[in-house]
Short mmCIF file of C-alpha atoms in Angstrom, two decimals:
data_model
loop_
_atom_site.label_atom_id
_atom_site.label_comp_id
_atom_site.label_asym_id
_atom_site.label_seq_id
_atom_site.Cartn_x
_atom_site.Cartn_y
_atom_site.Cartn_z
CA MET A 253 86.53 101.59 -15.84
CA THR A 254 89.14 104.42 -17.09
CA ASP A 255 89.97 107.74 -15.61
CA ALA A 256 87.57 110.89 -17.10
CA PRO A 257 89.35 112.83 -19.72
CA ASP A 258 88.71 116.05 -18.07
CA ASP A 259 90.45 115.68 -14.79
CA HIS A 260 93.83 114.59 -16.30
CA LEU A 261 93.82 117.58 -18.61
CA GLN A 262 93.12 119.83 -14.98
CA TYR A 263 95.74 117.99 -13.80
CA ASP A 264 98.40 118.98 -16.30
CA VAL A 265 97.33 122.49 -16.44
CA GLU A 266 97.83 123.02 -12.30
CA ARG A 267 101.91 120.87 -13.24
CA GLU A 268 101.63 123.58 -16.30
CA GLN A 269 100.85 126.92 -14.25
CA GLN A 270 103.67 125.31 -10.98
CA ARG A 271 106.11 125.39 -13.63
CA GLY A 272 105.40 128.39 -15.16
CA LYS A 273 105.99 129.61 -11.69
CA PHE A 274 108.79 128.07 -10.59
CA GLU A 275 110.85 129.05 -13.80
CA LYS A 276 109.61 132.94 -12.81
CA TYR A 277 110.44 132.02 -9.66
CA ALA A 278 113.83 131.08 -10.86
CA ASP A 279 114.14 133.79 -13.37
CA GLU A 280 113.53 136.66 -10.29
CA SER A 281 115.91 135.09 -7.60
CA SER A 282 119.18 134.42 -9.81
CA ASP A 283 121.16 136.04 -8.39
CA GLU A 284 120.02 134.74 -5.36
CA ASP A 285 122.51 132.53 -3.33
CA PRO A 286 122.80 128.72 -4.76
CA GLU A 287 121.63 127.21 -1.44
CA GLU A 288 118.54 129.45 -1.08
CA GLU A 289 118.01 128.47 -4.81
CA LYS A 290 118.08 124.65 -4.36
CA ARG A 291 115.58 124.95 -0.47
CA LYS A 292 113.33 126.63 -2.55
CA GLU A 293 113.31 123.88 -5.65
CA GLU A 294 113.30 120.60 -2.95
CA GLU A 295 109.69 122.48 -1.62
CA PHE A 296 107.91 123.20 -4.88
CA ARG A 297 109.34 119.39 -5.62
CA LEU A 298 107.58 118.12 -2.55
CA GLU A 299 104.90 119.81 -2.78
CA ARG A 300 104.12 118.66 -6.34
CA GLU A 301 104.32 115.46 -4.35
CA ARG A 302 101.14 116.01 -2.11
CA GLN A 303 99.41 117.62 -5.17
CA ARG A 304 99.85 114.64 -6.71
CA LYS A 305 99.40 112.00 -4.30
CA ARG A 306 96.77 114.47 -3.63
CA TYR A 307 94.93 114.10 -6.68
CA VAL A 308 95.62 109.72 -6.95
CA ALA A 309 94.02 109.29 -3.78
CA GLU A 310 90.98 111.75 -5.10
CA GLN A 311 91.10 109.71 -7.74
CA LYS A 312 90.28 106.26 -6.30
CA ALA A 313 88.06 107.32 -3.78
CA SER A 314 85.77 109.04 -6.23
CA LYS A 315 86.27 105.49 -8.79
CA ALA A 316 85.35 103.63 -4.96
CA LYS A 317 82.47 105.56 -4.31
CA GLN A 318 81.30 104.85 -8.27
CA GLN A 319 81.35 101.14 -7.50
CA GLN A 320 79.97 101.48 -4.41
CA LEU A 321 77.28 103.17 -6.76
CA LEU A 322 76.35 100.73 -9.23
CA ASP A 323 76.23 97.16 -6.67
CA THR A 324 73.68 98.54 -4.23
CA SER A 325 71.51 101.26 -6.11
CA ASP A 326 68.43 100.48 -7.93
CA ASN A 327 67.53 101.19 -12.25
CA TYR A 328 67.71 105.52 -12.37
CA VAL A 329 64.96 107.04 -12.99
CA SER A 330 64.58 110.52 -14.14
CA PRO A 331 62.79 112.73 -12.21
CA SER A 332 59.84 113.30 -15.18
CA ARG A 333 59.20 109.30 -15.78
CA ARG A 334 58.59 109.24 -11.70
CA ARG A 335 55.07 108.27 -10.71
CA ASN A 336 53.62 108.83 -6.69
CA PRO A 337 52.73 104.79 -6.46
CA THR A 338 49.10 103.47 -7.94
CA PRO A 339 47.06 103.63 -4.55
CA SER A 340 45.89 99.64 -3.37
CA GLY A 341 43.13 98.39 -5.23
CA ARG A 342 43.57 100.94 -8.63
CA SER A 343 45.88 99.83 -11.01
CA SER A 344 46.75 101.76 -14.31
CA GLY A 345 45.85 100.54 -17.78
CA ARG A 346 48.98 100.32 -19.14
CA SER A 347 52.20 98.35 -17.05
CA THR A 348 55.35 98.82 -18.69
CA PRO A 349 57.65 95.26 -17.66
CA GLN A 350 61.26 96.84 -16.71
CA SER A 351 63.81 93.95 -17.99
CA PRO A 352 66.63 93.55 -15.18
CA ASN A 353 70.33 95.85 -16.75
CA PRO A 354 72.76 93.25 -17.51
CA ASN A 355 75.27 95.41 -16.51
CA ILE A 356 74.41 95.67 -13.00
CA PRO A 357 74.68 92.54 -10.43
CA GLN A 358 71.00 91.32 -9.48
CA ALA A 359 70.92 90.36 -6.06
CA VAL A 360 69.84 86.69 -5.88
CA SER A 361 67.39 85.29 -3.58
CA PRO A 362 68.82 83.40 -1.07
CA LYS A 363 67.91 79.73 -0.97
CA PRO A 364 65.07 78.62 1.69
CA ALA A 365 67.79 76.60 4.09
CA THR A 366 66.90 73.02 4.63
CA PRO A 367 64.68 71.89 7.66
CA THR A 368 66.25 70.43 10.23
CA LYS A 369 64.97 67.49 11.88
CA GLN A 370 63.15 68.35 15.56
CA ARG A 371 64.11 66.35 18.32
CA ALA A 372 62.43 65.72 21.63
CA LYS A 373 64.85 66.53 23.68
CA ARG A 374 66.69 64.33 26.27
CA ARG A 375 66.05 64.68 30.16
CA VAL A 376 69.42 64.35 31.69
CA VAL A 377 69.75 63.13 34.79
CA GLU A 378 72.87 64.05 36.76
CA ALA A 379 75.00 60.92 38.98
CA SER A 380 77.28 62.55 42.41
CA ARG A 381 81.27 61.83 41.35
CA GLY A 382 81.06 58.51 43.45
CA GLN A 383 78.55 57.11 41.86
CA VAL A 384 80.33 57.71 38.77
CA ASP A 385 83.95 56.33 39.45
CA SER A 386 82.52 53.33 41.32
CA ALA A 387 79.80 52.85 38.32
CA ASN A 388 83.28 53.37 36.23
CA ASP A 389 85.79 50.40 38.20
CA HIS A 390 82.71 47.57 37.73
CA LYS A 391 82.82 48.06 34.23
CA GLN A 392 86.42 48.46 33.42
CA ARG A 393 86.41 45.32 35.43
CA GLY A 394 83.88 43.50 32.93
CA ASN A 395 86.13 44.99 29.95
CA ASP A 396 88.74 43.40 31.35
CA PHE A 397 86.60 39.99 32.30
CA PHE A 398 85.25 40.55 28.47
CA LYS A 399 89.12 40.14 26.85
CA LEU A 400 89.75 37.40 28.96
CA GLY A 401 86.82 35.45 27.55
CA GLN A 402 85.20 34.89 31.09
CA TYR A 403 81.24 36.36 29.78
CA SER A 404 79.98 35.35 33.05
CA GLU A 405 82.13 36.90 35.46
CA ALA A 406 81.64 40.17 32.91
CA GLU A 407 78.27 39.77 33.49
CA GLN A 408 78.78 40.25 36.98
CA ALA A 409 80.10 43.26 36.95
CA TYR A 410 78.38 45.27 34.57
CA SER A 411 75.45 44.46 36.76
CA GLN A 412 76.98 45.90 39.42
CA ALA A 413 78.12 48.91 37.62
CA ILE A 414 74.53 49.80 36.70
CA MET A 415 73.59 49.66 40.32
CA GLN A 416 75.80 52.31 40.99
CA LEU A 417 73.72 54.52 39.04
CA PRO A 418 70.25 56.64 39.07
CA GLU A 419 67.55 55.68 36.71
CA ARG A 420 67.71 56.54 32.89
CA HIS A 421 71.89 57.88 33.09
CA ASP A 422 72.78 57.99 30.20
CA HIS A 423 76.12 55.62 31.07
CA LEU A 424 73.83 53.23 30.95
CA ILE A 425 73.67 53.13 28.11
CA ILE A 426 76.98 52.32 27.42
CA LEU A 427 76.64 49.43 30.60
CA HIS A 428 73.57 47.44 29.62
CA ASN A 429 74.80 47.26 25.40
CA ASN A 430 77.78 45.87 27.54
CA ARG A 431 75.60 43.53 28.67
CA ALA A 432 73.72 42.57 25.58
CA ALA A 433 77.26 41.44 24.64
CA ALA A 434 77.80 39.44 27.50
CA PHE A 435 74.49 37.60 27.54
CA PHE A 436 75.32 37.40 24.16
CA LYS A 437 78.31 35.04 24.34
CA ASN A 438 77.02 33.27 26.45
CA GLY A 439 73.85 31.97 24.86
CA GLU A 440 71.91 34.34 26.76
CA TYR A 441 69.94 34.85 23.32
CA LYS A 442 66.43 36.26 25.34
CA ARG A 443 68.31 38.71 27.52
CA ALA A 444 70.58 40.07 25.20
CA VAL A 445 67.08 41.17 23.44
CA GLU A 446 66.11 42.24 26.64
CA ASP A 447 69.47 44.53 27.32
CA SER A 448 69.50 45.88 23.84
CA ASN A 449 65.42 47.25 24.44
CA ILE A 450 66.81 49.37 27.00
CA VAL A 451 69.77 50.55 25.58
CA VAL A 452 67.23 51.83 22.50
CA GLN A 453 64.78 53.28 25.25
CA LEU A 454 67.52 54.69 26.87
CA ILE A 455 68.15 56.17 24.15
CA GLY A 456 64.85 57.61 22.79
CA ASN A 457 63.07 57.06 19.51
CA ASP A 458 63.58 60.84 18.47
CA HIS A 459 68.14 60.06 19.15
CA VAL A 460 68.45 56.84 17.74
CA ASP A 461 70.22 58.56 14.20
CA ASP A 462 71.41 61.42 16.03
CA THR A 463 75.69 61.38 15.23
CA SER A 464 76.89 64.08 17.61
CA VAL A 465 79.05 63.33 20.86
CA HIS A 466 77.78 63.69 23.61
CA ASN A 467 80.43 64.54 26.28
CA ILE A 468 78.15 63.14 29.64
CA GLN A 469 80.01 63.10 32.85
CA GLY A 470 83.79 62.12 31.38
CA ALA A 471 81.97 59.90 28.47
CA SER A 472 81.58 60.19 25.17
CA ILE A 473 79.14 59.02 24.09
CA SER A 474 77.45 58.86 19.85
CA MET A 475 73.60 57.86 20.05
CA ARG A 476 73.53 56.33 16.75
CA ASP A 477 76.80 54.23 16.92
CA GLN A 478 75.26 52.71 20.49
CA ALA A 479 71.75 52.27 19.04
CA VAL A 480 73.22 50.68 16.14
CA LYS A 481 75.40 48.41 18.04
CA ALA A 482 72.13 46.95 20.38
CA LEU A 483 70.04 47.01 16.66
CA LEU A 484 72.79 44.95 15.16
CA ARG A 485 72.64 42.32 18.51
CA LYS A 486 69.88 42.31 19.02
CA ALA A 487 68.99 40.77 15.44
CA GLN A 488 71.43 38.59 15.74
CA ALA A 489 69.97 37.18 19.20
CA LEU A 490 66.47 36.94 17.41
CA GLU A 491 68.16 35.27 14.48
CA ASN A 492 69.92 32.37 16.60
CA MET A 493 66.61 32.36 18.16
CA GLU A 494 65.40 31.11 15.66
CA LYS A 495 62.77 34.66 15.44
CA PHE A 496 63.91 35.37 11.62
CA ALA A 497 60.72 37.53 11.57
CA ASP A 498 61.38 39.62 13.96
CA ALA A 499 65.31 39.90 13.49
CA ILE A 500 64.79 41.14 9.36
CA THR A 501 62.67 43.74 11.09
CA GLU A 502 65.46 44.53 13.30
CA TYR A 503 67.75 44.52 10.64
CA ASN A 504 65.69 46.67 8.53
CA MET A 505 65.54 49.13 10.53
CA LEU A 506 69.56 48.93 11.09
CA THR A 507 70.18 49.80 7.31
CA LYS A 508 68.36 53.00 8.08
CA ILE A 509 69.99 53.96 10.65
CA ASP A 510 73.82 52.67 10.19
CA GLY A 511 75.27 55.14 7.47
CA GLY A 512 77.90 52.05 5.78
CA LYS A 513 79.50 50.79 8.87
CA ASN A 514 78.23 47.25 9.30
CA THR A 515 76.34 47.06 5.88
CA SER A 516 77.74 44.07 4.86
CA GLN A 517 76.75 42.45 8.66
CA ILE A 518 73.70 43.63 7.97
CA HIS A 519 72.76 42.20 4.31
CA GLN A 520 73.95 39.12 5.65
CA GLY A 521 72.04 38.67 8.18
CA LEU A 522 68.60 39.63 6.22
CA ALA A 523 70.46 36.89 3.79
CA ARG A 524 70.33 34.22 6.59
CA CYS A 525 66.75 35.07 8.32
CA ARG A 526 65.42 35.34 4.64
CA LYS A 527 66.57 31.88 3.06
CA SER A 528 65.41 30.16 6.96
CA ILE A 529 61.84 31.36 6.42
CA SER A 530 61.93 30.21 2.19
CA GLY A 531 63.24 27.15 3.30
CA ALA A 532 60.56 26.28 6.25
CA HIS A 533 58.03 27.58 4.12
CA LYS A 534 59.12 25.46 1.16
CA ALA A 535 59.43 21.83 3.23
CA GLU A 536 56.69 22.71 4.92
CA THR A 537 54.84 23.31 1.34
CA GLU A 538 56.24 19.86 0.37
CA SER A 539 55.57 17.77 3.07
CA ARG A 540 51.30 19.14 3.08
CA GLN A 541 51.54 18.65 -1.11
CA LYS A 542 53.27 14.94 -0.64
CA ALA A 543 51.61 12.85 2.99
CA PRO A 544 48.74 11.40 2.23
CA VAL A 545 45.25 11.75 2.50
CA SER A 546 43.89 8.44 3.02
CA ASN A 547 44.47 4.70 3.68
CA GLY A 548 43.18 3.61 -0.28
CA HIS A 549 40.57 2.10 1.25
CA SER A 550 37.95 5.62 1.27
CA THR A 551 35.45 5.85 -1.51
CA THR A 552 34.48 9.05 -3.78
CA SER A 553 30.97 8.05 -1.64
CA ASN A 554 31.69 9.87 1.01
CA PRO A 555 34.54 12.68 1.21
CA PHE A 556 33.79 12.87 4.38
CA SER A 557 34.66 9.48 5.93
CA VAL A 558 38.73 9.19 7.17
CA ASP A 559 39.57 5.38 7.77
CA PHE A 560 42.43 4.92 9.59
CA ASP A 561 44.57 2.48 10.70
CA PRO A 562 47.22 3.13 13.35
CA ILE A 563 48.95 -0.40 11.95
CA SER A 564 48.62 0.93 9.01
CA ALA A 565 51.71 0.32 6.20
CA THR A 566 50.42 4.22 4.89
CA ALA A 567 51.78 5.88 8.04
CA ALA A 568 54.98 4.97 6.95
CA PRO A 569 55.25 7.85 4.04
CA VAL A 570 54.26 10.62 6.72
CA SER A 571 56.40 9.23 8.99
CA ALA A 572 59.52 9.86 6.41
CA LYS A 573 59.07 11.93 4.70
CA ALA A 574 58.54 14.55 8.35
CA SER A 575 62.35 12.68 9.81
CA LYS A 576 63.34 13.84 5.99
CA VAL A 577 62.27 17.51 6.93
CA ASP A 578 63.81 16.72 11.02
CA VAL A 579 67.51 16.02 9.31
CA ASP A 580 66.96 19.17 6.30
CA LYS A 581 65.81 21.44 9.58
CA SER A 582 68.51 20.40 11.40
CA GLU A 583 70.91 21.25 8.81
CA ALA A 584 70.01 24.78 8.81
CA VAL A 585 70.85 25.01 12.21
CA LYS A 586 73.95 23.32 11.78
CA GLN A 587 75.74 25.80 9.83
CA MET A 588 73.08 28.47 11.16
CA ARG A 589 75.84 28.15 14.01
CA ALA A 590 78.91 27.13 11.86
CA LYS A 591 77.98 31.04 10.27
CA ALA A 592 77.70 31.85 14.54
CA ALA A 593 80.92 30.35 15.53
CA LEU A 594 82.75 32.70 12.66
CA GLN A 595 80.83 35.75 14.00
CA ASP A 596 82.32 34.89 17.55
CA ALA A 597 85.65 33.94 16.40
CA GLU A 598 85.33 37.42 14.98
CA GLU A 599 83.38 39.82 17.43
CA GLU A 600 87.44 37.65 19.88
CA GLN A 601 89.49 39.31 16.95
CA ARG A 602 87.55 42.67 17.16
CA LEU A 603 88.08 42.88 21.17
CA LYS A 604 91.99 42.13 20.77
CA VAL A 605 92.63 45.13 18.24
CA VAL A 606 90.29 47.68 19.31
CA ASP A 607 92.12 50.10 20.73
CA ASP A 608 95.10 49.91 18.28
CA VAL A 609 92.16 51.02 15.25
CA ASP A 610 90.72 53.29 17.39
CA ARG A 611 94.20 55.20 17.56
CA ARG A 612 94.90 55.15 14.12
CA LEU A 613 91.63 56.64 13.29
CA VAL A 614 91.94 58.59 15.74
CA ALA A 615 95.64 60.44 15.45
CA TRP A 616 94.42 59.78 11.21
CA LYS A 617 90.97 62.13 11.22
CA SER A 618 92.04 64.04 14.33
CA GLY A 619 91.31 68.02 14.31
CA LYS A 620 90.06 67.30 10.43
CA GLU A 621 86.84 65.56 10.76
CA LYS A 622 85.24 68.05 9.01
CA ASN A 623 87.76 69.16 6.28
CA LEU A 624 87.37 66.71 3.55
CA ARG A 625 91.05 67.53 1.81
CA ALA A 626 92.90 67.05 4.60
CA LEU A 627 91.10 64.00 5.38
CA LEU A 628 91.96 62.59 1.84
CA ALA A 629 95.78 64.28 2.02
CA SER A 630 96.23 62.08 4.71
CA LEU A 631 94.69 59.26 3.73
CA ASP A 632 98.13 57.22 3.28
CA THR A 633 98.34 57.09 6.81
CA VAL A 634 95.76 55.52 7.74
CA LEU A 635 95.27 52.85 5.09
CA TRP A 636 96.72 49.79 5.17
CA PRO A 637 99.82 48.54 2.35
CA GLU A 638 97.32 45.63 0.53
CA ALA A 639 94.71 48.64 -0.10
CA THR A 640 97.06 50.23 -3.18
CA TRP A 641 96.15 53.76 -2.40
CA LYS A 642 98.34 56.21 -4.35
CA GLY A 643 97.78 59.01 -2.13
CA ALA A 644 96.96 62.66 -3.02
CA ASN A 645 98.30 65.91 -2.26
CA MET A 646 96.06 68.59 -1.45
CA SER A 647 97.28 70.95 -4.01
CA GLU A 648 95.83 67.94 -6.09
CA LEU A 649 92.44 69.05 -4.18
CA ILE A 650 91.97 72.50 -4.06
CA ASP A 651 89.36 71.71 -6.88
CA PRO A 652 86.21 70.37 -5.77
CA LYS A 653 85.63 68.28 -8.42
CA ARG A 654 88.98 66.93 -8.72
CA CYS A 655 88.49 66.57 -4.74
CA LYS A 656 85.50 64.98 -5.30
CA ILE A 657 86.96 62.39 -8.37
CA THR A 658 89.53 61.40 -5.18
CA TYR A 659 87.35 61.30 -2.94
CA MET A 660 84.58 58.37 -4.89
CA LYS A 661 88.82 56.97 -5.05
CA ALA A 662 88.82 56.38 -1.52
CA ILE A 663 84.90 55.30 -0.87
CA ALA A 664 85.99 52.55 -3.47
CA LYS A 665 88.55 51.22 -1.41
CA VAL A 666 86.67 51.39 2.50
CA HIS A 667 83.04 50.15 1.23
CA PRO A 668 81.93 47.24 3.17
CA ASP A 669 80.93 45.99 -0.23
CA LYS A 670 84.30 46.11 -2.53
CA LEU A 671 86.50 44.98 0.53
CA GLY A 672 88.24 41.40 -0.99
CA SER A 673 87.60 38.25 1.00
CA THR A 674 91.65 38.28 2.16
CA VAL A 675 91.26 41.17 3.90
CA THR A 676 91.59 40.84 8.18
CA VAL A 677 88.84 41.09 11.41
CA GLU A 678 91.35 44.38 11.57
CA GLN A 679 91.55 45.87 8.20
CA LYS A 680 87.44 45.25 8.38
CA MET A 681 87.16 47.87 11.56
CA LEU A 682 89.78 50.72 9.77
CA ALA A 683 88.16 50.93 6.31
CA SER A 684 84.60 50.38 8.24
CA GLY A 685 85.80 54.22 10.51
CA ILE A 686 87.08 55.28 7.39
CA PHE A 687 83.77 54.91 5.14
CA GLY A 688 82.31 57.12 7.89
CA THR A 689 84.32 59.14 8.23
CA LEU A 690 84.79 59.72 4.66
CA ASN A 691 80.88 59.98 4.33
CA GLU A 692 79.80 62.05 6.69
CA ALA A 693 82.65 65.21 6.08
CA TRP A 694 81.68 64.32 2.56
CA ASP A 695 78.06 65.93 3.37
CA MET A 696 79.84 68.99 4.16
CA PHE A 697 81.77 69.81 1.90
CA LYS A 698 79.06 68.93 -0.77
CA THR A 699 76.91 71.83 0.77
CA GLN A 700 80.18 74.40 0.79
CA ASN A 701 80.63 73.41 -2.92
CA GLY A 702 76.98 73.19 -4.41
CA LEU A 703 78.26 70.13 -5.35
#
């Protein structure tokens, strides 16, 4: 917006008037003392500067007021065009649509808020300081036994810790999960399933996907992480019990709440269970199709007559087929046990490096869990060298679109399905933690930047 010409003219006139006064004043007082003339001249100069500043301030205030009126006022309607509001139930025969003025910014209607999931409030059970301390002592003993491979002793220590706390105390979620792990290691799959069910019951169905961390009497508990551990262990235990259909149900539940942290394990488990089920169905179908229904002495005159000779050689093919089915089944069991042994070895390695992995992840994301740009800029501090991550400067991430491209490249490096076969257990754990953290930060980044 430009200054009004009239205002400039007024200011110039006032300036000339003041100059004329000064010249007249100087002529009339030319015989006065030079010092006095100099003082008066300085006073006039200061007065003129004050007038100039006052004029500039008034112009700025006028501009601001006009801009405010443009931002907040509706389209101007002259008094001659204004009409009284039409009473309800009556309408004029003509209606003049009013098009918005393109020079006036229109109010943007707010987007409807995304409805948040309403969760049932969990009942919080308190325990005394002494109860919590005693339970923690037994729990620590259990952890030490577990790391040494003494799973029976670990199970007993976790059981003692459980007995120290009141029913439905939230620390029981961790303790039952730990005891389920000890049961699983000892091959007590049924008891592992029972403890895993208790964990899910303590968390509640409305909270199994709750990603927030709850600080409860000295312990930080993520309900989703604990539920994922329980369901994954339950699925694996059911698989070892050859209850493949039930295991598939648990694996499918995991795909809904896992958040990508255990994608590889879940997909492998589903594939194993489906293969076992299809193999069993195929073997059963083949045995039924090839098994003889008679000894060759029956006639077609009576389709319901069956001639059975216990010493007849015709019984041999059935026996031979049955033995082959048993062999096939035993081979499948051997393969499943071999995979379970491999998982056990990975789990033991996981326990050895879990503290170091957690420390590195915390050092990387601490204080910037929701800041995608900061996480990407420091990603090179947590990724292993073989990942060949080039890194990214914060200046490159200012533009949301470029930040999105960098995020996609980072996710490709740590996606569970895209990790190479040469990665170690420690690197898998790091990738899983990085993947989950970046995904959560990306969700917030998308909302903030409208992507």
